[in-house]
Short mmCIF file of C-alpha atoms in Angstrom, two decimals:
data_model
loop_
_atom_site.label_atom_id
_atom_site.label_comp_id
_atom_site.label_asym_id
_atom_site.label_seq_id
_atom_site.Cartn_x
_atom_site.Cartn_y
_atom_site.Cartn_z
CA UNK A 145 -55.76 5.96 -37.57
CA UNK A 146 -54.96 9.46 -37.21
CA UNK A 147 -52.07 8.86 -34.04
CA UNK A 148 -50.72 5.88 -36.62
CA UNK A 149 -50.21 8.24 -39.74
CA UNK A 150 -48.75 11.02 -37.45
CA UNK A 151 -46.27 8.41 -36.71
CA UNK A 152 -45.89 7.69 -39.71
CA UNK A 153 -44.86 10.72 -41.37
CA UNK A 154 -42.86 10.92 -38.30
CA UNK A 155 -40.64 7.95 -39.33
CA UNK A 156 -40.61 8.77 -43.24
CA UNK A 157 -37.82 11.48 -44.14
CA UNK A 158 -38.85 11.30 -47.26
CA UNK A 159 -42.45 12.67 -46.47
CA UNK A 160 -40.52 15.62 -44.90
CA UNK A 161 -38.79 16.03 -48.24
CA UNK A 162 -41.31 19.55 -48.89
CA UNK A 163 -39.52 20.99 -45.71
CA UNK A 164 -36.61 23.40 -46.58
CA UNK A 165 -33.92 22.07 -45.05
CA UNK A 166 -31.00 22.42 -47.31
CA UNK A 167 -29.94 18.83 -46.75
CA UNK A 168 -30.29 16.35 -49.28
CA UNK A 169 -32.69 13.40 -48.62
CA UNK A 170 -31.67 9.72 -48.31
CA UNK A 171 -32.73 6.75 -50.62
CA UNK A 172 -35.91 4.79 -49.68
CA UNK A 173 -34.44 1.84 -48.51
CA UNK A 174 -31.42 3.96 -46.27
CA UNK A 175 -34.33 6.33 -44.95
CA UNK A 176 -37.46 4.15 -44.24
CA UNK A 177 -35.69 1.15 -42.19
CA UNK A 178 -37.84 2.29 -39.07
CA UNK A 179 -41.26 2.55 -40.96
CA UNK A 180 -39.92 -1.15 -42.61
CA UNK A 181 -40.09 -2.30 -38.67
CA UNK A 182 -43.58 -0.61 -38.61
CA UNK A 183 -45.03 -2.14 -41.91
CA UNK A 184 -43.54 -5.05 -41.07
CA UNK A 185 -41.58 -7.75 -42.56
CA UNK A 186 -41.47 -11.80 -43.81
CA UNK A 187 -40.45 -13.72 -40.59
CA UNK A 188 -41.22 -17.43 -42.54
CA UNK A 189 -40.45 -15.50 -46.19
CA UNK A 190 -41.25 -18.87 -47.79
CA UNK A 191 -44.72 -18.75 -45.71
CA UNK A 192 -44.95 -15.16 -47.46
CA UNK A 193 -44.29 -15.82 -50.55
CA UNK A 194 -46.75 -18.74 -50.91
CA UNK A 195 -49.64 -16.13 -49.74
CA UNK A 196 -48.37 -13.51 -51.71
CA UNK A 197 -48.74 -16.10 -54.80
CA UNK A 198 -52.52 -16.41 -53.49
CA UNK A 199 -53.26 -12.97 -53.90
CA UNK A 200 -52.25 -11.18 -50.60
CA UNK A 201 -51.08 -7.90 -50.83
CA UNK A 202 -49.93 -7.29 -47.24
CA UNK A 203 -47.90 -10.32 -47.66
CA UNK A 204 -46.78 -9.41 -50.91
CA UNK A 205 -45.99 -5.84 -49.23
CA UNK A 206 -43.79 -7.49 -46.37
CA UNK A 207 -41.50 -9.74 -48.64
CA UNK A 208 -41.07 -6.50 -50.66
CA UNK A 209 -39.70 -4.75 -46.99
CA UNK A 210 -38.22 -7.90 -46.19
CA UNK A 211 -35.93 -7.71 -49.97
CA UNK A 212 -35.60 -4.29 -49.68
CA UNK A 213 -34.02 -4.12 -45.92
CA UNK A 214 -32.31 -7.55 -46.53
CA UNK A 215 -34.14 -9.14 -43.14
CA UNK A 216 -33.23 -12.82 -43.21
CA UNK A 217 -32.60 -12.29 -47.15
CA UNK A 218 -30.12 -11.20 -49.40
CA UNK A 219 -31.35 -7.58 -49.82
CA UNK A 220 -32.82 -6.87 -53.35
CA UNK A 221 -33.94 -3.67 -54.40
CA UNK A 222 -34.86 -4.96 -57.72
CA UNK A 223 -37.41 -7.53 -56.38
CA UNK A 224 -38.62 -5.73 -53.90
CA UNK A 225 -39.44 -2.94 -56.02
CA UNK A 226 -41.46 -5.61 -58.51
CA UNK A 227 -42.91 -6.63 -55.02
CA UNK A 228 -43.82 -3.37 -54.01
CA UNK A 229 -45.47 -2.91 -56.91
CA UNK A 230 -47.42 -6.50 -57.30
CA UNK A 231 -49.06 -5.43 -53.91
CA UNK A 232 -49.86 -1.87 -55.42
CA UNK A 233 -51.81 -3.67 -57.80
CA UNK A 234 -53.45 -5.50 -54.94
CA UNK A 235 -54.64 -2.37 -54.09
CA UNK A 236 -52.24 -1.87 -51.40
CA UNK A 237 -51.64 1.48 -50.51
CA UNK A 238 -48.74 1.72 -48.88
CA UNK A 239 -46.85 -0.33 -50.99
CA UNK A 240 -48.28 1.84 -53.67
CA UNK A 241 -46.33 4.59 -51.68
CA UNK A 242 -43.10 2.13 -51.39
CA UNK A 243 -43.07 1.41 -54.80
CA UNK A 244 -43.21 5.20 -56.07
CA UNK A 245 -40.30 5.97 -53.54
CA UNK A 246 -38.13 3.10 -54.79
CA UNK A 247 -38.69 4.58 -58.38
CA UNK A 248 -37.83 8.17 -57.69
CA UNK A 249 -34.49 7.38 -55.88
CA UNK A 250 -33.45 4.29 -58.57
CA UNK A 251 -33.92 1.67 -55.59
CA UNK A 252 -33.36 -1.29 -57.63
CA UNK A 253 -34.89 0.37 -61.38
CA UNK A 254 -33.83 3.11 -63.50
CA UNK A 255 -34.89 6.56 -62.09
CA UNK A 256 -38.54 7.32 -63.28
CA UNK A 257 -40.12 10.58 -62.03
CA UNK A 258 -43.13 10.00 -63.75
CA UNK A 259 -43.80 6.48 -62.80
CA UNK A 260 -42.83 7.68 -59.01
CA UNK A 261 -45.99 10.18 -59.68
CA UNK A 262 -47.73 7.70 -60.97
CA UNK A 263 -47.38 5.51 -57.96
CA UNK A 264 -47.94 8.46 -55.41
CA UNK A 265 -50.96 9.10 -56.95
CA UNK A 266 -52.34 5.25 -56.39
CA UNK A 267 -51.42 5.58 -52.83
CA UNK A 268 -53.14 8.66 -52.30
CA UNK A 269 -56.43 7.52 -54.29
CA UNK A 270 -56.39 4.55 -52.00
CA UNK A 271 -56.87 7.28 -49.14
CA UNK A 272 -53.06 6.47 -47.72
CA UNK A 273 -52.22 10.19 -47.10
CA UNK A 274 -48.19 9.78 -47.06
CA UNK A 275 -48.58 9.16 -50.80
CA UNK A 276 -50.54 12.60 -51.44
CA UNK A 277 -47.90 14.22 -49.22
CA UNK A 278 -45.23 12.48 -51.59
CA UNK A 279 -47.39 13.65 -54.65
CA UNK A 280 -48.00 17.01 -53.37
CA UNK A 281 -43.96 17.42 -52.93
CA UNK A 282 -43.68 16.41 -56.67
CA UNK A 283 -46.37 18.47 -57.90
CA UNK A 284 -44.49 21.57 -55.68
CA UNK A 285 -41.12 20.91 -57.67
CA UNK A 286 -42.28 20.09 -60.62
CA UNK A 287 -40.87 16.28 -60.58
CA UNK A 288 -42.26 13.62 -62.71
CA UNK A 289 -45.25 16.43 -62.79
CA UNK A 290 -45.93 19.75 -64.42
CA UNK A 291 -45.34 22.36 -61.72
CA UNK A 292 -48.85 22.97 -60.03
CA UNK A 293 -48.87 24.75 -56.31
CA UNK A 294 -52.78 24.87 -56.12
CA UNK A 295 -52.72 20.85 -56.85
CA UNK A 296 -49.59 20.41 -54.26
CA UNK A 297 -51.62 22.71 -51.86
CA UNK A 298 -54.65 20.31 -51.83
CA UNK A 299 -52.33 17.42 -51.16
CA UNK A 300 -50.52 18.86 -48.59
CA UNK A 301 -54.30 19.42 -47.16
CA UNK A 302 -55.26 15.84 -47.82
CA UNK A 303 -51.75 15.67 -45.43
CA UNK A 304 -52.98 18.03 -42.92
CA UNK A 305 -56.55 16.54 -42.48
CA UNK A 306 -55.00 13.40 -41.75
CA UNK A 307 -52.46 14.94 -38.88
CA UNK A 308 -49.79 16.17 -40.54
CA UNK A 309 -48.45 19.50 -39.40
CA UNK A 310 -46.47 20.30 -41.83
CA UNK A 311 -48.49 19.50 -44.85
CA UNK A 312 -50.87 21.86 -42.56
CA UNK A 313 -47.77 24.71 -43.05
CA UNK A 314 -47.38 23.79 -47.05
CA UNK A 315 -50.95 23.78 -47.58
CA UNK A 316 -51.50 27.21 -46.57
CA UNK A 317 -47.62 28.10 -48.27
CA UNK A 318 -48.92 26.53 -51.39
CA UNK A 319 -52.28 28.17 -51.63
CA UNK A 320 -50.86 31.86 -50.40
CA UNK A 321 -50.76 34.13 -53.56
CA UNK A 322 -46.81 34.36 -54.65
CA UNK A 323 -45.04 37.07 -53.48
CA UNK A 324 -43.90 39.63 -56.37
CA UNK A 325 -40.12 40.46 -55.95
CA UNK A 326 -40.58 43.52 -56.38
CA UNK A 327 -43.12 44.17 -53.65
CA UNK A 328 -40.98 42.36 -50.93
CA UNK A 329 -39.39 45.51 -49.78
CA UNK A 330 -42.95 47.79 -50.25
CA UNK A 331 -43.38 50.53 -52.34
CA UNK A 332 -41.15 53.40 -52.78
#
């Protein structure tokens, strides 16, 4: 479990979003078309959409990847967000994860911080640490969320405890005390 998150986060830009690297991030469905190979898509979509009917989430989660990266499909952001978030409701956590990342970059709905939060927060209640890391990014910036570094510090933890390095480097950035400008350069 632990070698398959690093990998994970590994394949995710947007879980590397709390690094400072001056570079603006891409949209979900432009970013994540490696972890959409990992997740895995509909091969027989009709096959998946008849189980997702019946109640399964991971099939519900692979037509969602299979709309969203347009595998075999006319790609549709707009049903595979609805997708994404059917299987979130399933309890999926990943797709919970999915879902709030098509929401914050307006994959196929209006823009919604908040419900992005929302989402972030199911994933990472459902133990799938990439949505914590996503959460704890939010909670650092003060997107969707009130600005809270000692909350984003324990979800870049939950990050770190699961492998992640660098939610290893924000934790401890997060929970250091702030550094007064004034005291940068020492006393006079």
């Amino acid at each position: 479990m632990r070698l398959a998150f690093t990998l994970l986060l590994a394949l995710c830009p947007a879980c590397s979003r709390g690094r400072s690297s001056g570079q603006e991030q891409p949209a979900p469905s432009a970013s994540v078309i490696t972890l959409g190979v990992s997740v895995g898509t509909c091969p027989d979509v009709a096959a998946c959409e008849k189980e997702c009917d019946g109640g399964s989430a991971d099939r519900c989660r692979r037509l969602a990847a299979t709309y969203a990266f347009g595998q075999g499909v006319e790609q549709d952001e707009t049903r595979a967000t609805a997708l994404y978030e059917h299987a979130c409701d399933m309890k999926d956590p990943s797709a919970c994860m999915f879902a709030g990342q098509m929401n914050e970059y307006a994959r196929g709905v209006v823009k919604d911080d908040g419900k992005a939060a929302r989402l972030y927060e199911r994933a990472c209640d459902l133990q799938w640490a990439p949505g914590c890391y996503n959460l704890a990014i939010m909670y650092e910036r003060g997107t969707g969320v009130p600005v809270d570094r000692a909350k984003a510090g324990d979800l870049y933890q939950v990050a770190c405890t699961a492998g992640a390095q660098a939610g290893c480097e924000k934790a401890r950035e997060m929970h250091a005390p702030p550094v007064l400008p004034f005291l940068e350069g020492g006393l006079p």
